[in-house]
Amino acid sequence: EESIALPAVYSLSTAYPNPFNPTTTLSFALPVESNVSLSIYNLQGREVSTLVDANMDAGYHSITYN
């Protein structure tokens, strides 16, 4: 049975391929089960979209923003 190692620290990777493309992927890592809130803001500081606002399991996660 294979097991994937859990991340050691919280991290948020840069948007891929590019935040100006029609879709972009945001990846993040959680070392323990955590409440996650991930939102997109415009240059004026206004919230444009909430991608995640939930409790998530430890591990590696990716969210696609369109």
CSV table of C-alpha atoms in Angstrom, one decimal:
chain,number,residue,atom,x,y,z
A,1,GLU,CA,0.0,0.0,0.0
A,2,GLU,CA,1.4,3.4,-1.1
A,3,SER,CA,1.1,6.4,1.1
A,4,ILE,CA,1.8,10.0,0.1
A,5,ALA,CA,3.8,12.1,2.6
A,6,LEU,CA,1.9,15.0,4.1
A,7,PRO,CA,3.4,18.5,3.7
A,8,ALA,CA,5.5,19.8,6.7
A,9,VAL,CA,4.2,23.4,6.5
A,10,TYR,CA,1.3,25.5,5.1
A,11,SER,CA,2.1,26.8,1.6
A,12,LEU,CA,0.4,28.5,-1.3
A,13,SER,CA,2.1,28.2,-4.7
A,14,THR,CA,2.0,30.8,-7.4
A,15,ALA,CA,-0.8,30.8,-9.9
A,16,TYR,CA,-0.2,28.5,-12.9
A,17,PRO,CA,0.0,29.0,-15.8
A,18,ASN,CA,-0.6,32.7,-15.4
A,19,PRO,CA,-3.3,34.6,-13.5
A,20,PHE,CA,-4.1,36.6,-16.7
A,21,ASN,CA,-5.1,33.4,-18.7
A,22,PRO,CA,-8.8,32.4,-18.9
A,23,THR,CA,-8.2,29.7,-16.3
A,24,THR,CA,-5.5,29.4,-13.7
A,25,THR,CA,-4.7,26.8,-11.1
A,26,LEU,CA,-3.9,27.7,-7.5
A,27,SER,CA,-2.2,25.0,-5.5
A,28,PHE,CA,-1.7,24.8,-1.7
A,29,ALA,CA,-0.6,22.4,1.0
A,30,LEU,CA,-2.0,21.8,4.4
A,31,PRO,CA,0.0,19.9,7.0
A,32,VAL,CA,-3.1,19.2,9.2
A,33,GLU,CA,-6.9,19.3,8.7
A,34,SER,CA,-7.7,23.1,8.5
A,35,ASN,CA,-10.4,25.6,7.8
A,36,VAL,CA,-9.5,27.2,4.5
A,37,SER,CA,-10.7,30.4,3.0
A,38,LEU,CA,-9.3,31.3,-0.5
A,39,SER,CA,-10.6,34.4,-2.2
A,40,ILE,CA,-9.7,36.5,-5.3
A,41,TYR,CA,-9.4,40.3,-5.0
A,42,ASN,CA,-9.1,42.9,-7.7
A,43,LEU,CA,-6.6,45.8,-7.6
A,44,GLN,CA,-8.9,48.0,-5.6
A,45,GLY,CA,-9.0,45.4,-2.9
A,46,ARG,CA,-12.6,44.3,-3.5
A,47,GLU,CA,-13.4,40.6,-3.3
A,48,VAL,CA,-14.2,39.2,-6.7
A,49,SER,CA,-14.7,35.5,-5.9
A,50,THR,CA,-14.4,33.0,-3.1
A,51,LEU,CA,-13.0,29.8,-4.3
A,52,VAL,CA,-12.9,27.8,-1.0
A,53,ASP,CA,-14.4,28.5,2.4
A,54,ALA,CA,-14.5,25.1,4.1
A,55,ASN,CA,-12.7,22.6,6.3
A,56,MET,CA,-10.2,20.6,4.3
A,57,ASP,CA,-8.1,17.5,4.9
A,58,ALA,CA,-4.4,17.6,5.3
A,59,GLY,CA,-2.5,17.2,2.0
A,60,TYR,CA,-2.0,18.8,-1.3
A,61,HIS,CA,-4.9,20.6,-3.0
A,62,SER,CA,-5.5,22.5,-6.3
A,63,ILE,CA,-8.3,24.8,-7.3
A,64,THR,CA,-9.0,26.0,-10.8
A,65,TYR,CA,-10.2,29.6,-11.2
A,66,ASN,CA,-12.1,30.4,-14.4
